[in-house]
C-alpha atoms as one frame of an Amber mdcrd trajectory, in Angstrom:
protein
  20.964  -5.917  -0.893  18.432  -3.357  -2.332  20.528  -1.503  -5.100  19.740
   2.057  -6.189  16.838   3.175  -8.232  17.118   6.650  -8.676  20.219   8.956
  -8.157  19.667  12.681  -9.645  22.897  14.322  -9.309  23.474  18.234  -9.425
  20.040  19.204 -11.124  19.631  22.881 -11.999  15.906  23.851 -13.197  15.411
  27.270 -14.466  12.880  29.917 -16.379  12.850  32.234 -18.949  11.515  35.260
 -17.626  10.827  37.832 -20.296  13.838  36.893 -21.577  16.007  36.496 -18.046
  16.745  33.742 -16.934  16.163  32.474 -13.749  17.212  29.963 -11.405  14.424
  28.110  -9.605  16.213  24.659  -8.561  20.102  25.042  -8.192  22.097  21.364
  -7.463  19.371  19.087  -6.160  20.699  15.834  -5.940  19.038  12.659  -4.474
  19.927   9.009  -4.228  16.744   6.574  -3.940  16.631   2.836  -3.622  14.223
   0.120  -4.497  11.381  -0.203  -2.420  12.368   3.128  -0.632  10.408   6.114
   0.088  11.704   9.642   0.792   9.811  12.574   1.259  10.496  16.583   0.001
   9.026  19.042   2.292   8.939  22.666   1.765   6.847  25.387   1.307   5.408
  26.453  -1.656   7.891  27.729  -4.002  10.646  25.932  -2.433  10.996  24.228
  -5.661   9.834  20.318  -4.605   7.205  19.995  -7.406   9.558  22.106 -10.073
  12.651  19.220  -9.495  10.273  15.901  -9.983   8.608  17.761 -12.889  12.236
  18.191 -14.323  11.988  14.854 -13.897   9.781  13.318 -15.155   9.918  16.000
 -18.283   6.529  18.322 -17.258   8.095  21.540 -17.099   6.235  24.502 -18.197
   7.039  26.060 -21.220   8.929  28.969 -19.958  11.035  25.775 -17.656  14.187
  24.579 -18.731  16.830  21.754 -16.810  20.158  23.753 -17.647  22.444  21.387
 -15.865  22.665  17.943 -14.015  22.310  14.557 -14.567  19.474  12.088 -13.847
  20.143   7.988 -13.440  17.533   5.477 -13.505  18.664   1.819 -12.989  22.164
   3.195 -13.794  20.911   4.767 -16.812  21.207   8.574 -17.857  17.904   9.095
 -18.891  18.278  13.035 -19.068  19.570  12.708 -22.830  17.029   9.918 -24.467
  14.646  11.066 -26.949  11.240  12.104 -26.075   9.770   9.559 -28.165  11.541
   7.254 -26.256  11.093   8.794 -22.531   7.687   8.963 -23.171   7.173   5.370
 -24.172   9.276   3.625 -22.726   9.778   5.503 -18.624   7.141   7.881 -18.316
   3.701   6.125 -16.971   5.759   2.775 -17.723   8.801   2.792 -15.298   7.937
   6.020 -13.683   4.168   7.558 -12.314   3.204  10.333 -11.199   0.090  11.117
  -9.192  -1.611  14.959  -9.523  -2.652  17.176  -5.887  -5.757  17.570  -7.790
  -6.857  15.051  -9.950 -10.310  16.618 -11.128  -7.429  18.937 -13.693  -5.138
  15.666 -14.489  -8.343  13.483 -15.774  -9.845  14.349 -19.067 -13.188  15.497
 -18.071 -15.057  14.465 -21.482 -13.705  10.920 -21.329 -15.016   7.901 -19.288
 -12.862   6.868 -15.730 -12.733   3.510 -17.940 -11.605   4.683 -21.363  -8.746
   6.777 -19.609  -7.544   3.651 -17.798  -7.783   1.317 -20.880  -6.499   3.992
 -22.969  -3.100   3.742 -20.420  -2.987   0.345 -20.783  -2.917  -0.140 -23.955
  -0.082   3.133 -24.758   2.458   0.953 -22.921   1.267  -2.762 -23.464   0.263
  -4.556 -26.913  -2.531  -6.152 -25.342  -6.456  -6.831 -26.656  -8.864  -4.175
 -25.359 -10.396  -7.027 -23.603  -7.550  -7.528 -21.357  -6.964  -3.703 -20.816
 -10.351  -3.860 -19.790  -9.908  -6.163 -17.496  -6.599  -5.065 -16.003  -8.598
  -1.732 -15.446 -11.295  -3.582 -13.650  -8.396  -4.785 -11.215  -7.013  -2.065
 -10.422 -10.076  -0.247  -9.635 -10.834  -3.120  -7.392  -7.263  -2.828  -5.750
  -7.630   0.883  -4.935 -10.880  -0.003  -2.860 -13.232   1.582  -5.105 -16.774
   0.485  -5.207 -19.183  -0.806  -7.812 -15.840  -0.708  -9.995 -17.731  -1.753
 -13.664 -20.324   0.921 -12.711 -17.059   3.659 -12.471 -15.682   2.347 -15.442
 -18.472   4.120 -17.357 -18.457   7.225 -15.120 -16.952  10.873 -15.688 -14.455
  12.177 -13.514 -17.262  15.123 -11.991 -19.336  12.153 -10.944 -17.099  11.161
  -8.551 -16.152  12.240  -5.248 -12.481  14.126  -4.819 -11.791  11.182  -2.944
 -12.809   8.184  -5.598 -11.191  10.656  -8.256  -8.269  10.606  -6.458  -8.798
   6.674  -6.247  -8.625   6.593 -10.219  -5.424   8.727 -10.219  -3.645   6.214
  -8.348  -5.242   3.077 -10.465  -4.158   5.243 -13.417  -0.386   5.865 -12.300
  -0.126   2.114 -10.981  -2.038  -0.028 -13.850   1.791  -0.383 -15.658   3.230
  -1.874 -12.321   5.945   1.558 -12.323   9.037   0.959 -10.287   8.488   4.648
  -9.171   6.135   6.384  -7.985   5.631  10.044  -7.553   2.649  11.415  -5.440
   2.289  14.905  -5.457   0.822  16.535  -2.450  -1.483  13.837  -3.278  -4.062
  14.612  -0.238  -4.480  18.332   0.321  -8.008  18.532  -1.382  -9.233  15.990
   0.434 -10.992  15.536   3.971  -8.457  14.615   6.926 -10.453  10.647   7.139
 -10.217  10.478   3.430  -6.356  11.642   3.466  -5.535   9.323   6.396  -7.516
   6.289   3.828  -5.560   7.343   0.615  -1.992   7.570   2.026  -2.776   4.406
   3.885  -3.682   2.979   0.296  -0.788   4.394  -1.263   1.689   2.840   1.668
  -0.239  -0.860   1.184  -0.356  -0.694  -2.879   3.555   0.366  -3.097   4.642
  -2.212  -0.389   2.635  -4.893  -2.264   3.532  -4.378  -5.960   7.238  -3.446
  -4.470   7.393   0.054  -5.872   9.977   3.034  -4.275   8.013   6.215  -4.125
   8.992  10.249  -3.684   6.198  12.024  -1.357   5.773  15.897  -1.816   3.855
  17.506   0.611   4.028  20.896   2.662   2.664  18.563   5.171   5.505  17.307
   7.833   2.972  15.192   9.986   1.810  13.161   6.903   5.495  12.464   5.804
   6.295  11.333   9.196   4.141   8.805   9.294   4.673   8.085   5.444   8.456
   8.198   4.460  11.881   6.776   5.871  13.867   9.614   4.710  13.037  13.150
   4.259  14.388  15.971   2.026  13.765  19.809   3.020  13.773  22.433   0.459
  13.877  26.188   0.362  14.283  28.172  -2.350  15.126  25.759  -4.456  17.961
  24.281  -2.535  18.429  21.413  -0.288  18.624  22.701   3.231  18.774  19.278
   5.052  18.242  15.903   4.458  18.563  12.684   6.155  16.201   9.964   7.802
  12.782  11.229   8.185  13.302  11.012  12.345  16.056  12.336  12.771  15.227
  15.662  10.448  12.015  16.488  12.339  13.032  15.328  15.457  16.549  16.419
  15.902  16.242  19.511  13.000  19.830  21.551  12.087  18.339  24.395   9.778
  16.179  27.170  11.117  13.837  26.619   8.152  13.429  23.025   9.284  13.017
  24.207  13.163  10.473  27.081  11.976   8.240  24.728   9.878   7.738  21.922
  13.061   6.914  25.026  15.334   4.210  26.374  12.955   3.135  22.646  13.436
   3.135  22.232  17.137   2.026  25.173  17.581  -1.348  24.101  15.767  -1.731
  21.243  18.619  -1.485  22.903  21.374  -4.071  23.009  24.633  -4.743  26.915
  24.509  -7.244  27.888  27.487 -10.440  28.208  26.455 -12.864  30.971  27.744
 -16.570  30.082  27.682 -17.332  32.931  29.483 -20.087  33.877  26.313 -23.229
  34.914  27.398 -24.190  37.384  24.899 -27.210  35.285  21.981 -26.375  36.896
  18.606 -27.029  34.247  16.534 -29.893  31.890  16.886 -30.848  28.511  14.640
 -33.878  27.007  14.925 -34.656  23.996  12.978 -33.033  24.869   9.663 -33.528
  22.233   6.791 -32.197  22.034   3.371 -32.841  19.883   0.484 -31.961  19.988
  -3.014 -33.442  17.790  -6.526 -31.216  16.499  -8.773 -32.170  16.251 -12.420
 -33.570  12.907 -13.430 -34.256  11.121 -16.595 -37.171   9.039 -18.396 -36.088
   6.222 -16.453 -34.735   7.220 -13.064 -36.734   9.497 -10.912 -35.689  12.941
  -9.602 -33.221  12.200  -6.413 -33.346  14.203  -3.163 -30.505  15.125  -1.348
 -31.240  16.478   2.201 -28.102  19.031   2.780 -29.308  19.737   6.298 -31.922
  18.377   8.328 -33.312  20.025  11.258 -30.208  21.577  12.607 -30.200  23.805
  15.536 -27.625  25.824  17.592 -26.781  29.145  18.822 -23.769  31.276  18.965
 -22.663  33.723  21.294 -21.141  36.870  21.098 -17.672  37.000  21.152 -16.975
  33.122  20.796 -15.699  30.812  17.889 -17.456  28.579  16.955 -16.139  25.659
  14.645 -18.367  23.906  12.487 -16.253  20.376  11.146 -17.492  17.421   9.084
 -16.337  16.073   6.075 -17.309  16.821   2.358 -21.165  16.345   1.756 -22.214
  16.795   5.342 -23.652  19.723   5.626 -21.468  22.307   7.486 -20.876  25.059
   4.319 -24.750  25.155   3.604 -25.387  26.321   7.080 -23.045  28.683   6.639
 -24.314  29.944   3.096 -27.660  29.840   4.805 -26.778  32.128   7.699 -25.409
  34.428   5.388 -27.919  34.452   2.831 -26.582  32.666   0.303 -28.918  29.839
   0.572 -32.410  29.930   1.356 -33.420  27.716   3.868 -36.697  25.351   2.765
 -37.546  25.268   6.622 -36.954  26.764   9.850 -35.478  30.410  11.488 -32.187
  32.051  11.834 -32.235  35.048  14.345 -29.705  37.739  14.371 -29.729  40.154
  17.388 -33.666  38.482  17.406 -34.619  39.365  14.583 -35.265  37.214  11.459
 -32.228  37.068   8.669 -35.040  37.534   6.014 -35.804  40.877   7.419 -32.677
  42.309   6.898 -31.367  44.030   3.875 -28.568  42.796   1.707 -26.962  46.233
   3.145 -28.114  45.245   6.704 -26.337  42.195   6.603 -23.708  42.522   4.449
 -22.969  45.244   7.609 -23.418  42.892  10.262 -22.065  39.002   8.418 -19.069
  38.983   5.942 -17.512  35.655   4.521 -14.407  34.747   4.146 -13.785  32.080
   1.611 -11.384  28.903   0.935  -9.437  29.831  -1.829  -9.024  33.470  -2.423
  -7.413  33.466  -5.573 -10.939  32.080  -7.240 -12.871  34.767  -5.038 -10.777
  37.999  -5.976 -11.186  39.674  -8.893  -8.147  39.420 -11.518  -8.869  42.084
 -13.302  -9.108  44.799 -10.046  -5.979  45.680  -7.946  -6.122  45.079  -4.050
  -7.385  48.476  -3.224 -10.094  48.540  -5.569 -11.182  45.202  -4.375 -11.117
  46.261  -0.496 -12.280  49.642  -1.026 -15.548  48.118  -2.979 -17.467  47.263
   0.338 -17.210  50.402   1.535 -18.575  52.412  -2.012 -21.338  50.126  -2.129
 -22.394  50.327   1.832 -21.317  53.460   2.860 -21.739  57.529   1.834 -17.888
  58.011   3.174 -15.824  60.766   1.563 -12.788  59.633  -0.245 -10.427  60.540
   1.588 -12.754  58.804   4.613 -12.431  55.773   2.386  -8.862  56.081   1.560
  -7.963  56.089   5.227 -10.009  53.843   6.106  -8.391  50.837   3.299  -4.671
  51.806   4.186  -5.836  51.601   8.100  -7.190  48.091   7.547  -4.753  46.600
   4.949  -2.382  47.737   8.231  -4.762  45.503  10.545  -3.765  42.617   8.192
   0.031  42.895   7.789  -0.115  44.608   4.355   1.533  47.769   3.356   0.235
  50.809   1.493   2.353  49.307  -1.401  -0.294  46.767  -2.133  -3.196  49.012
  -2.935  -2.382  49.134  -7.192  -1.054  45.866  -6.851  -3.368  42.962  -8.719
  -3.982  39.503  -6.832  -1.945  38.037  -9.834   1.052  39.398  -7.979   0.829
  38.375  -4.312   1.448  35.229  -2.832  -1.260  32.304  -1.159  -1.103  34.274
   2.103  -0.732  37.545   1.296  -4.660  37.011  -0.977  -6.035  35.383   2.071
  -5.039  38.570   4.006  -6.785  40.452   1.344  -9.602  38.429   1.420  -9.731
  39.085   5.193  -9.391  42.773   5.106 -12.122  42.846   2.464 -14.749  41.043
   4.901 -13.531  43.072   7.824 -13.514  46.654   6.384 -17.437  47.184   7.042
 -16.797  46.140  10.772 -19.127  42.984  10.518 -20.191  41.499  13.642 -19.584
  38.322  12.559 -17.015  36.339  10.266 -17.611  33.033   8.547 -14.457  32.045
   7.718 -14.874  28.818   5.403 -11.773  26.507   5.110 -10.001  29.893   5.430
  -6.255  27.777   5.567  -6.886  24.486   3.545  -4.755  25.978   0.415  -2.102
  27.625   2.448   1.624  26.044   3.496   1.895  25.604   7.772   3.401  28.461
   8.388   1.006  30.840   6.363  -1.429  28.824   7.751  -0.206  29.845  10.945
  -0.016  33.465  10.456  -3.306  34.066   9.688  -4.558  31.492  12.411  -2.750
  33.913  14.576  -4.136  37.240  12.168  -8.081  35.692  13.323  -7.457  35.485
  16.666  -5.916  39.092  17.276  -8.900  40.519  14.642 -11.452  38.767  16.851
  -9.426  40.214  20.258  -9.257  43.745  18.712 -12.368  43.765  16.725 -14.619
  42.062  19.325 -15.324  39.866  16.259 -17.147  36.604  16.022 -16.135  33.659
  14.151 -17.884  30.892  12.642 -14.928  28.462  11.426 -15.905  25.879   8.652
 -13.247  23.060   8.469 -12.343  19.183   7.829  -9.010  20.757   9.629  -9.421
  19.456  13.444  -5.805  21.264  14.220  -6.905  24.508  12.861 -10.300  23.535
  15.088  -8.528  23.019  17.909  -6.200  26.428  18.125  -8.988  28.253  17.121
 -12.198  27.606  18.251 -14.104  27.980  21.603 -16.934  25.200  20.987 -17.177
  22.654  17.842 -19.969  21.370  16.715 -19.926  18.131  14.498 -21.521  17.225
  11.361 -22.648  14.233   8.944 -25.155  13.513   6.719 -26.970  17.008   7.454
 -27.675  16.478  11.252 -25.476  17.249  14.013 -24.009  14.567  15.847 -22.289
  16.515  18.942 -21.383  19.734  20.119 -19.475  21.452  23.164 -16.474  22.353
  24.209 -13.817  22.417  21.782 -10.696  20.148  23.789 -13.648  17.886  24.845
 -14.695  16.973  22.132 -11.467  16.581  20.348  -9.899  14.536  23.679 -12.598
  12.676  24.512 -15.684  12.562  21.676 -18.598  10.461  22.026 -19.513   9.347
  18.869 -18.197   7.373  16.625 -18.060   9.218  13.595 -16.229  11.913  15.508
 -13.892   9.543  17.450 -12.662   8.758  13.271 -12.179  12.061  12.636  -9.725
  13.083  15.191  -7.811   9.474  14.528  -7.382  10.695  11.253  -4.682  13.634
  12.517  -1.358  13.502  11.437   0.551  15.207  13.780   5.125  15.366  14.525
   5.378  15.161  18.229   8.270  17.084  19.809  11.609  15.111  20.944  11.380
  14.349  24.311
């Protein structure tokens, strides 16, 4: 009989807010086994990361556990010493694994030094043999060339063999727990279906229980037996992971699965686009990286050769994974990138011989995470309004009108014109973002990864924000994503990437139901998805 691992009873986590205090986790209690896993869904600020960080004793500064009681193998560990926590539980009984590891690795140490360096905190071992138990678990986390990585730095790996390390790191002390925190969102859909697939193996085989965070409810389905939901920082629900999402009580619970299904469903769509506005012609792309005495300059060849056209009207989705290719077409149809070979036409005439005015007027981008993208320092109606002083001789009170009508297009309120992005949520900057490319009436939109960063049902809300833009606005979309849900309620035709060339193209639900190739074939097995109770 599997006895219990982990019971946290009545946890209250809260902050000191310029000297108020308040309460961001109120009574979260949970009861884990051995060899169990649970998940916590929520969105963000629901308070899932905020409770395991109470637990495992990485609380902010301001962050403080007023109340409650936490039991590991019986024990209360709440009231140990640091000294002892932090030698004896953290990294050694308990692990934790980082949404993005590039900011949990040191990035002026070796992958190898950080591992043996872990090793060695929690084990009086030789060096020798912390090298070698590094080596292993490299090897066990299917990473290649592992004595070659050992010597690497973390920005010489992939987000995907980074996140690799992470999980060697957090494992290398055999931990009895294991907590992975949103441990995939960076990463492309096949990479995330290969990494929780490693996770599930390496925690069944070294007989580990592990707590999954994730905003994602089709990757805990397929990853966790039981399944917490948060909001607000309370428990709304709990129970096993089947019956939750399949037979939800709470109308947080019932919300969040509808944002999902409505992401995978068959819409209509209308190829009725006849209209050439934009027209590729044999782009390629290369770039040199440095080289040394010894090794040669290397070539990479971003894109080669790629041609395609796009229609007035349509969206058009662009999807591969990291590396092949799809966001330097798009920097190089919006000028970002010059292109060592080849033609893009707009309206039939050469992209060259426009003016940054010309087609800042006629192609506006719309980038992945808007938070790195808006300016701190400006408040939202500087930041909109700045398009519009730079591009157009309007009057002010032209230009005044003319933000409040379009922050109204987007679901924002005159109130958010002397606010500062600092203050506005994942969503609301992505709307910002949006009404920033839009203001100037562009023709088209490149929207790149426009919903990777953003919780399902902010991700649906502005899913459903582009499609009534490009219904009011006549507007036409170029969609960059790994995402092929977001592909698949959004776009008209897709056109699929690797290595620089494209592999296939056509209709959107044909190629997602029934792809040719194989590379594409792995990328829509790679969707986690919660299918509806029948």
């Amino acid at each position: 009989m599997e006895t219990t691992l982990l019971e946290i009873k009545n946890l209250n986590i809260s902050f000191n807010v310029s000297k108020n205090i308040v309460n961001t986790v109120d009574n979260f209690s949970l009861t884990l086994k051995e060899k169990e896993t649970i998940g916590i869904v929520g969105e963000s600020g629901s308070g899932k990361t905020i409770s395991m960080l109470g637990l495992t004793r990485l609380l902010p500064k301001q962050a403080f556990v007023d109340k409650g009681s936490i039991l590991f193998k019986g024990r209360d560990i709440s009231n140990i010493s640091n000294k002892e926590f932090y030698q004896k539980i953290s990294g050694k009984k308990i692990s934790m694994i980082f949404q993005e590891p590039m900011t949990a690795l040191n990035p002026v140490y070796t992958i190898g030094r950080q591992l043996i360096s872990t090793y060695l905190f929690h084990n009086d071992v030789s060096r020798n043999s912390a090298y070698n138990r590094a080596i292993e678990f490299l090897d066990k986390v299917q990473l290649t060339n592992v004595k070659e990585r050992m010597a690497q730095y973390p920005h010489q790996l992939s987000g995907g063999q980074r996140q690799r390390v992470m999980i060697a790191m957090a494992l290398i002390n055999s931990p009895e727990l294991l907590i992975a925190d949103e441990p995939t969102t960076a990463l492309d859909v096949t990479v995330q279906k290969e990494i929780v697939g490693l996770i599930q193996k390496l925690i069944e085989n070294l007989g580990m229980a592990m707590i999954f965070i994730s905003h994602d409810l089709g990757l805990v389905s397929k990853t966790c037996e039981d399944i917490i939901v948060m909001e607000k920082g309370l428990i709304l629900e709990s129970g096993k992971a089947k019956d939750v999402l399949t037979r939800p009580k709470e109308n947080y619970t019932k919300n969040l699965l509808k944002c999902l299904w409505s992401l995978d469903v068959d819409h209509k769509k209308i190829n009725e686009y006849r209209t050439l506005l934009l027209d590729v012609k044999d782009i390629s792309k290369s770039y040199q990286l440095p080289g040394s005495i010894l090794k040669p300059k290397k070539v990479i060849n971003a894109v080669r050769n790629v041609s395609f056209e796009i229609f007035k009207g349509e969206t058009l989705a662009i999807v591969g994974e990291s590396g092949s290719g799809k966001s330097t077409v798009a920097k190089i149809i919006n000028g970002l990138t010059k292109m060592d070979s080849g033609d893009v036409l707009l309206e039939g005439k050469k992209i060259d011989s426009y003016s940054p005015l010309e087609r800042a007027l006629r192609i506006q981008p719309v980038f992945q995470d808007p938070y790195s993208t808006l300016n701190p320092n400006h408040t939202i109606g500087f930041i909109v309004r700045r398009p519009l002083l730079l591009n157009t001789s309007l009057s002010y009170d032209e230009i005044e009108t003319k933000v409040a009508k379009t922050l109204d297009l987007v679901g924002l309120s005159k109130n958010f014109i002397n606010r500062f992005p600092s203050q506005l949520s994942g969503g609301q900057r992505q709307r910002v973002a949006i009404a920033r490319a839009i203001i100037l009436e562009p023709k088209i939109l490149i929207c790149d990864e426009p919903t990777s960063s953003l919780d399902v049902t902010i991700q649906s809300q502005i899913l459903d924000l582009l499609n009534e833009l490009k219904a009011r606005l006549k507007i036409t979309i170029v969609l960059i994503s790994h995402n092929i849900s977001v592909v698949k309620f959004l776009s008209d035709r897709v056109l699929v990437m690797n290595n620089g060339e494209i592999l296939e193209s056509g209709n959107t639900l044909n190629i997602i139901n029934k792809p040719k190739n194989n590379y594409t074939k792995k990328l829509m097995s790679a969707i986690f998805t919660v299918k509806k109770k029948v």
